[in-house]
CSV table of C-alpha atoms in Angstrom, one decimal:
chain,number,residue,atom,x,y,z
A,277,MET,CA,-58.1,-133.4,-22.8
A,278,GLU,CA,-57.2,-133.9,-19.5
A,279,CYS,CA,-55.0,-131.0,-17.2
A,280,THR,CA,-52.3,-131.2,-14.7
A,281,ARG,CA,-49.8,-129.4,-13.3
A,282,GLN,CA,-46.3,-130.5,-13.7
A,283,GLY,CA,-45.0,-131.7,-10.2
A,284,SER,CA,-48.6,-131.4,-8.9
A,285,ALA,CA,-50.8,-134.7,-7.9
A,286,GLU,CA,-53.6,-132.2,-8.1
A,287,LYS,CA,-55.4,-133.2,-11.3
A,288,THR,CA,-58.3,-132.5,-13.2
A,289,SER,CA,-60.6,-133.9,-15.9
A,290,ALA,CA,-60.9,-130.4,-17.7
A,291,ARG,CA,-61.8,-130.7,-21.2
A,292,ILE,CA,-61.4,-127.9,-23.7
A,293,ARG,CA,-64.2,-127.3,-26.3
A,294,HIS,CA,-65.6,-124.5,-28.4
A,295,GLY,CA,-68.0,-122.5,-26.4
A,296,ARG,CA,-72.0,-122.7,-27.3
A,297,PRO,CA,-74.9,-120.4,-26.5
A,298,ALA,CA,-75.8,-122.1,-23.6
A,299,ASP,CA,-72.2,-121.4,-21.9
A,300,ILE,CA,-73.4,-117.6,-21.6
A,301,ASP,CA,-74.4,-117.3,-18.1
A,302,ALA,CA,-71.2,-119.4,-17.0
A,303,LEU,CA,-69.0,-117.3,-19.4
A,304,LEU,CA,-70.5,-114.1,-17.7
A,305,GLU,CA,-69.6,-114.9,-14.2
A,306,LEU,CA,-66.2,-116.0,-15.6
A,307,LEU,CA,-65.9,-112.3,-16.9
A,308,ARG,CA,-67.0,-111.0,-13.8
A,309,THR,CA,-64.3,-112.5,-12.2
A,310,LEU,CA,-61.5,-111.2,-14.9
A,311,PHE,CA,-63.0,-107.5,-14.5
A,312,ALA,CA,-63.0,-107.6,-10.9
A,313,ILE,CA,-58.8,-107.5,-11.5
A,314,GLU,CA,-58.9,-105.0,-14.2
A,315,GLU,CA,-58.0,-101.5,-14.0
A,316,ASP,CA,-59.6,-100.4,-17.2
A,317,PHE,CA,-62.9,-101.9,-17.6
A,318,VAL,CA,-66.0,-102.1,-15.2
A,319,PHE,CA,-68.0,-105.5,-15.6
A,320,ASP,CA,-71.3,-104.6,-17.5
A,321,ARG,CA,-73.3,-107.7,-17.8
A,322,ALA,CA,-75.9,-106.7,-20.8
A,323,LYS,CA,-72.4,-105.6,-22.8
A,324,ALA,CA,-70.4,-108.5,-21.8
A,325,ARG,CA,-73.4,-110.6,-23.3
A,326,GLN,CA,-73.8,-108.9,-26.1
A,327,GLY,CA,-70.1,-109.6,-26.8
A,328,LEU,CA,-70.1,-113.1,-26.3
A,329,GLU,CA,-73.4,-113.4,-28.6
A,330,LEU,CA,-70.9,-111.4,-31.4
A,331,LEU,CA,-68.1,-113.7,-30.5
A,332,LEU,CA,-70.0,-117.1,-30.6
A,333,ASP,CA,-71.8,-116.0,-33.8
A,334,ALA,CA,-68.4,-114.5,-35.6
A,335,ALA,CA,-66.5,-116.9,-38.0
A,336,THR,CA,-63.1,-115.4,-37.3
A,337,ALA,CA,-63.4,-115.9,-33.9
A,338,THR,CA,-64.0,-118.3,-31.1
A,339,VAL,CA,-64.6,-119.0,-27.3
A,340,LEU,CA,-63.0,-121.5,-25.7
A,341,VAL,CA,-64.3,-123.0,-22.4
A,342,ALA,CA,-62.7,-125.7,-20.2
A,343,GLU,CA,-65.1,-127.8,-18.6
A,344,ASP,CA,-64.7,-130.4,-15.6
A,345,ASP,CA,-67.7,-132.4,-14.8
A,346,GLY,CA,-70.0,-130.3,-16.6
A,347,ARG,CA,-69.1,-126.8,-15.0
A,348,VAL,CA,-67.3,-124.2,-17.1
A,349,VAL,CA,-64.0,-123.4,-15.0
A,350,GLY,CA,-62.3,-121.3,-17.6
A,351,MET,CA,-62.4,-119.4,-21.0
A,352,CYS,CA,-60.6,-117.7,-23.5
A,353,THR,CA,-61.3,-116.1,-26.6
A,354,GLY,CA,-59.7,-115.2,-30.1
A,355,GLN,CA,-60.3,-113.0,-32.9
A,356,VAL,CA,-58.7,-112.9,-36.3
A,357,VAL,CA,-57.3,-109.7,-37.2
A,358,ILE,CA,-54.9,-108.4,-39.9
A,359,SER,CA,-51.2,-107.8,-39.3
A,360,THR,CA,-49.4,-105.5,-41.7
A,361,ALA,CA,-46.3,-106.4,-39.7
A,362,GLU,CA,-46.5,-110.0,-40.3
A,363,GLY,CA,-48.4,-109.5,-43.8
A,364,GLY,CA,-51.2,-111.7,-42.6
A,365,PRO,CA,-53.5,-112.9,-40.1
A,366,ALA,CA,-52.7,-112.4,-36.2
A,367,VAL,CA,-55.1,-113.7,-33.6
A,368,LEU,CA,-55.9,-111.2,-30.6
A,369,VAL,CA,-56.3,-112.9,-27.5
A,370,GLU,CA,-58.9,-111.7,-24.8
A,371,ASP,CA,-60.9,-112.9,-21.8
A,372,VAL,CA,-58.3,-115.5,-20.5
A,373,VAL,CA,-59.5,-116.4,-16.9
A,374,VAL,CA,-59.8,-119.5,-14.8
A,375,GLN,CA,-62.1,-120.1,-11.6
A,376,PRO,CA,-59.8,-119.2,-8.5
A,377,GLY,CA,-60.4,-122.6,-7.1
A,378,TRP,CA,-59.4,-124.2,-10.6
A,379,ARG,CA,-56.2,-122.3,-10.8
A,380,GLY,CA,-52.7,-124.1,-11.0
A,381,ARG,CA,-54.1,-127.5,-12.7
A,382,GLY,CA,-52.8,-126.6,-16.1
A,383,ILE,CA,-56.2,-125.2,-17.6
A,384,GLY,CA,-55.3,-122.1,-18.6
A,385,ARG,CA,-52.0,-123.3,-20.2
A,386,ALA,CA,-54.5,-126.0,-22.0
A,387,LEU,CA,-56.9,-123.2,-22.8
A,388,LEU,CA,-53.9,-121.1,-24.4
A,389,ASP,CA,-52.8,-124.4,-26.2
A,390,ALA,CA,-56.0,-124.9,-28.1
A,391,LEU,CA,-56.2,-121.1,-28.8
A,392,ALA,CA,-52.8,-121.4,-30.5
A,393,ALA,CA,-54.0,-124.6,-32.8
A,394,TRP,CA,-57.1,-123.0,-33.4
A,395,SER,CA,-54.8,-119.9,-34.7
A,396,GLY,CA,-52.5,-121.9,-36.4
A,397,ARG,CA,-55.7,-123.3,-38.6
A,398,GLN,CA,-56.5,-119.6,-39.4
A,399,GLY,CA,-53.4,-119.0,-40.7
A,400,ALA,CA,-52.0,-117.0,-38.0
A,401,ARG,CA,-48.4,-115.9,-37.6
A,402,ARG,CA,-49.1,-114.2,-34.4
A,403,MET,CA,-50.7,-114.0,-31.1
A,404,GLN,CA,-51.0,-110.8,-29.2
A,405,LEU,CA,-52.7,-110.1,-25.6
A,406,LEU,CA,-53.1,-107.3,-23.4
A,407,ALA,CA,-52.9,-108.0,-19.8
A,408,ASP,CA,-53.4,-105.6,-16.4
A,409,ARG,CA,-49.7,-104.2,-15.7
A,410,GLY,CA,-51.0,-104.8,-12.0
A,411,ASN,CA,-52.0,-108.7,-12.4
A,412,ARG,CA,-49.0,-109.6,-11.5
A,413,ASP,CA,-50.0,-113.4,-11.1
A,414,GLY,CA,-51.5,-113.6,-14.5
A,415,LEU,CA,-48.3,-111.6,-16.2
A,416,ALA,CA,-45.9,-114.5,-14.6
A,417,PHE,CA,-48.1,-116.8,-16.2
A,418,TYR,CA,-48.2,-116.0,-19.4
A,419,HIS,CA,-44.2,-115.4,-19.2
A,420,ARG,CA,-43.9,-119.2,-17.5
A,421,THR,CA,-46.2,-120.1,-21.1
A,422,GLY,CA,-44.1,-118.6,-23.8
A,423,TRP,CA,-45.4,-115.4,-24.1
A,424,GLN,CA,-43.2,-112.4,-24.4
A,425,SER,CA,-43.7,-108.5,-23.3
A,426,THR,CA,-43.0,-106.1,-26.1
A,427,GLN,CA,-42.4,-102.3,-26.0
A,428,LEU,CA,-45.7,-101.4,-26.9
A,429,ILE,CA,-48.4,-99.8,-25.0
A,430,CYS,CA,-52.2,-100.1,-25.1
A,431,LEU,CA,-54.1,-96.9,-26.1
A,432,ARG,CA,-57.7,-96.9,-26.6
A,433,LYS,CA,-60.0,-94.2,-28.1
A,434,LYS,CA,-63.9,-94.6,-26.9
A,435,ASN,CA,-65.4,-91.5,-28.4
A,436,PHE,CA,-65.9,-91.2,-32.1
A,437,PRO,CA,-68.4,-90.7,-34.7
A,438,GLY,CA,-71.3,-92.9,-34.4
A,439,THR,CA,-70.7,-93.7,-30.7
A,440,GLY,CA,-73.4,-91.4,-29.5
A,441,HIS,CA,-70.6,-89.8,-27.4
A,442,SER,CA,-69.8,-86.1,-27.7
A,443,PHE,CA,-66.4,-84.3,-28.6
A,444,PRO,CA,-64.2,-81.9,-27.0
A,445,PRO,CA,-64.4,-78.9,-29.7
A,446,GLY,CA,-61.8,-79.9,-32.8
A,447,GLN,CA,-61.3,-83.2,-31.8
A,448,GLY,CA,-62.7,-86.0,-33.8
A,449,GLN,CA,-65.4,-83.7,-35.7
A,450,PRO,CA,-65.9,-84.1,-39.4
A,451,GLY,CA,-64.0,-81.4,-41.0
A,452,ALA,CA,-61.8,-80.9,-38.0
A,453,ASP,CA,-58.0,-81.2,-39.5
A,454,ASN,CA,-56.6,-83.5,-36.8
A,455,THR,CA,-55.3,-86.3,-38.9
A,456,GLU,CA,-52.9,-84.6,-41.0
A,457,GLY,CA,-49.1,-85.9,-40.5
A,458,SER,CA,-50.2,-88.1,-37.1
């Protein structure tokens, strides 16, 4: 697949393909670039490597890469989840990133188009992603490519049984009555 930006003479011969274990080092550098603009995440090479290995091995996930002249210049990942709102599969999109020098050439759009095709083959009824509120360029890109903002906000919880983290008294402990009515 050749990627070009509409109205631009700049062209790249980048092709989109499924990631492989041999790509992990290049993907880690892309994730380092992505996490540098994220407010909520700090890049941890070992954790990112483990996550990529799990994604590459998962039957319900994909890692897509953009490659130009043998060099990985972009990536995105998708994972199938079940949506009760949709009554079926949906795809959670993460890790959308293109190397700064390669942006504006249609690579990000091509990655998301390829992920949409993969999502359709999985029977997904919706794709969803989270983006950093401060990433204005990224948000503008998503809106230009047909993504819509919602009224939902993202919440997360890292301290729960089995994670090895401690809990404040009465929160998240077995036997603590903190789930009724929520």
